Coordinates of C-alpha atoms and ligand atoms in Angstrom, one line a residue:
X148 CA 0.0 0.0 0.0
X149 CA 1.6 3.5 -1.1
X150 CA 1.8 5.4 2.5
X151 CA 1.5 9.4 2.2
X152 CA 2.4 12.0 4.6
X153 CA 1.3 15.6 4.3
X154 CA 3.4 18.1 6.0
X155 CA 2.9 21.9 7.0
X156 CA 4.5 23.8 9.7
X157 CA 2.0 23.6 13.1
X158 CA -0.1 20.8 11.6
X159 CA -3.4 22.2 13.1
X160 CA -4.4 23.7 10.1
X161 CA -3.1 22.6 6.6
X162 CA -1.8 19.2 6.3
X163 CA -5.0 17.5 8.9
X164 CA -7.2 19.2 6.0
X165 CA -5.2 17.1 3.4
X166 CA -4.7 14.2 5.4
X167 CA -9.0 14.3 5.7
X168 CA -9.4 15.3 2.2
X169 CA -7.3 12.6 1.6
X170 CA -8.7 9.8 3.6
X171 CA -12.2 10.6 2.1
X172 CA -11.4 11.1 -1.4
X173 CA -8.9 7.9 -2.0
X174 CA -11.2 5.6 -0.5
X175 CA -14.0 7.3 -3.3
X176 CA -11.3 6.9 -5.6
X177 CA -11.0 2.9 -4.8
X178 CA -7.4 3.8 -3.6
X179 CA -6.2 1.8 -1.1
X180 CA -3.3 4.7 0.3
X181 CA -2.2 5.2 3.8
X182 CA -2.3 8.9 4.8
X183 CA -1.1 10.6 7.9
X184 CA 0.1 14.0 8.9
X185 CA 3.3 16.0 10.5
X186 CA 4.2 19.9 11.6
X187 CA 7.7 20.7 11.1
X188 CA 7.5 22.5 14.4
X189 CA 6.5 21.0 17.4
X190 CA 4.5 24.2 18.8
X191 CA 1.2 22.4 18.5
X192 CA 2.3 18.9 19.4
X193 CA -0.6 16.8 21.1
X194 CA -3.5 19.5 20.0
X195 CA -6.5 18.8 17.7
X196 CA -6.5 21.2 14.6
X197 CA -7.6 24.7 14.8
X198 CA -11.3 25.2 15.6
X199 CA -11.6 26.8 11.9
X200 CA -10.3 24.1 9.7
X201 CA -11.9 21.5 11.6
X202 CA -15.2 23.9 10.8
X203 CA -14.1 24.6 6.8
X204 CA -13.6 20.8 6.9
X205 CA -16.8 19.8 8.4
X206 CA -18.9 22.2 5.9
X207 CA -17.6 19.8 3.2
X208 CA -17.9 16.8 4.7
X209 CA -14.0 16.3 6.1
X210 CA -13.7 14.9 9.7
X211 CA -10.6 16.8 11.3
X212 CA -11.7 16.2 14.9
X213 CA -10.3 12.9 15.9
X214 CA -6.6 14.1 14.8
X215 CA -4.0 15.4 16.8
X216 CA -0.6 17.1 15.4
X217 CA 2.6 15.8 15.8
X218 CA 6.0 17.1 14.6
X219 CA 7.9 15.0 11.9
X220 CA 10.1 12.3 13.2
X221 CA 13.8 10.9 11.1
X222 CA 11.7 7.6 10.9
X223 CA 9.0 8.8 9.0
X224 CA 11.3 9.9 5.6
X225 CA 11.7 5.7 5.2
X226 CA 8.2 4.6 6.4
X227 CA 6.3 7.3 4.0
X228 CA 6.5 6.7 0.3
X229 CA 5.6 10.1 -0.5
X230 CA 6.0 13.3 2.2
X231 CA 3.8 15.8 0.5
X232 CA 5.1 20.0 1.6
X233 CA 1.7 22.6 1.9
X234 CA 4.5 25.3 1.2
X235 CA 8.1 26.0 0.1
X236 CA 9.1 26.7 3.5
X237 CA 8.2 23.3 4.7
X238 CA 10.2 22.2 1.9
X239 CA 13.0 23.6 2.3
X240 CA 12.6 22.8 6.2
X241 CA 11.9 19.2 5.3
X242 CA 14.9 19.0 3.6
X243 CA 17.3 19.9 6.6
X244 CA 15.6 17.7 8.6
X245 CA 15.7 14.7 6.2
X246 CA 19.4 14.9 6.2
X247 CA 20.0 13.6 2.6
X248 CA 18.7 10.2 3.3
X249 CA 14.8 8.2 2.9
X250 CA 11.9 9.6 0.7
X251 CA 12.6 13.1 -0.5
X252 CA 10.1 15.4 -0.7
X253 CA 7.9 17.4 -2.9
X254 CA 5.6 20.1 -2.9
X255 CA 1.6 19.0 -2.5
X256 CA 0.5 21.4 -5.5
X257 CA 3.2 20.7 -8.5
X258 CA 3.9 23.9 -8.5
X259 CA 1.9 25.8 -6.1
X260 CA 1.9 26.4 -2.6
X261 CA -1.2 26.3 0.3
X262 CA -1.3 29.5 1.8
X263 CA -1.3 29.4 5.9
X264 CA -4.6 30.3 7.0
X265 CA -3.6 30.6 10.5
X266 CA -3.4 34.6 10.4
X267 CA -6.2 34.5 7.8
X268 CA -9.7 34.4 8.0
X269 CA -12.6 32.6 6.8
X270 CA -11.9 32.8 3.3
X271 CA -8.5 31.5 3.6
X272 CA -9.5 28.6 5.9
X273 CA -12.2 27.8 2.8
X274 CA -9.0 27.9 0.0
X275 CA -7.2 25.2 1.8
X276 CA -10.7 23.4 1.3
X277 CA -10.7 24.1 -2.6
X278 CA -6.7 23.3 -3.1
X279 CA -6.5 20.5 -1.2
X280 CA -9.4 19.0 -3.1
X281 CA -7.7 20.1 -6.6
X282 CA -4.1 18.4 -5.3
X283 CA -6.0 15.4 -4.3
X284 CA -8.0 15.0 -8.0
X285 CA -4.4 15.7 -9.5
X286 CA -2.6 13.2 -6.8
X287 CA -5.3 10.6 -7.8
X288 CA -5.5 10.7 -11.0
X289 CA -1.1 10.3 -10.6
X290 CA -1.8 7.5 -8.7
X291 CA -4.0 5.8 -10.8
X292 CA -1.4 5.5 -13.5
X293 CA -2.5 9.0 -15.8
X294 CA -0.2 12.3 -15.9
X295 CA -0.4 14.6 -13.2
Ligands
LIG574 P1 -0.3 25.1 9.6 O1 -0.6 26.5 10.2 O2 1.2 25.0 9.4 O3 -1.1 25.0 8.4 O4 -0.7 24.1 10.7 C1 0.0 27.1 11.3 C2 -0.2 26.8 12.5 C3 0.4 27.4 13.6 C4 1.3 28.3 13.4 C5 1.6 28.7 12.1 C6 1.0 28.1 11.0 N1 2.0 29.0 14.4 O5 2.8 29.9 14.2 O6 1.8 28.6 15.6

């Protein structure tokens, strides 16, 4: 089974709404993919997302509340088969932390990034909605055997 991880800095607000996106889409898809989620900070460590993207979620169907974030650990660049970025600055942090060696990683969007909501309002909580589920289209259709 190909095993995903979607990464963003606090993992309260970006990467849970993929991981959910995710989780629902792929099994519509017929996908059999393991998804999780990872900050690249621990500031949130232990907390459930951010009231607002469990709340954007919900208004499309996305269940957010059962997750908790967690920071990335070394392990998780050889147990992931894909490590999925929200931005370039997770990127670039992912990189550092990955040290050269296990899956490398790659931006979520091709060649776009998510925006961080978390100083944002409504609007930008809702955008993470509408990328995530464009990435995930794009991501299944890749995984299905088609061009991204
Ligand atoms: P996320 O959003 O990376 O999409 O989870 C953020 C969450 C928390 C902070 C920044 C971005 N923060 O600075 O605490």
């Amino acid at each position: 089974m190909t095993r995903i991880l979607f990464v963003c800095l606090g993992n309260i607000c970006r990467s849970p709404t993929l991981e959910a996106v995710a989780r629902v889409e792929f099994a519509r898809a017929g996908l059999a993919v393991a998804v999780d989620s990872a900050g690249t900070a621990d500031y949130h460590a232990g907390q459930p997302p951010d009231r607002r993207s469990i709340a954007a979620g919900a208004a499309h169907g996305y269940d957010l509340s059962a997750l908790r974030a967690r920071q990335i650990v070394a392990a998780d660049f050889t147990r992931f088969d894909r490590i999925l970025a929200a931005d370039r600055a997770n990127l670039r942090d992912l990189a550092a932390l990955r040290g050269g060696r296990g899956t490398q990683p790659a931006l979520f969007l091709p060649d776009a990034e998510v925006p961080d909501p978390y100083y944002g309002g409504p609007a930008d909580f809702e955008r993470v909605i509408e990328l995530a589920r464009t990435g995930m289209a794009a991501l299944i259709a890749e995984l299905r055997g088609g061009p991204r």
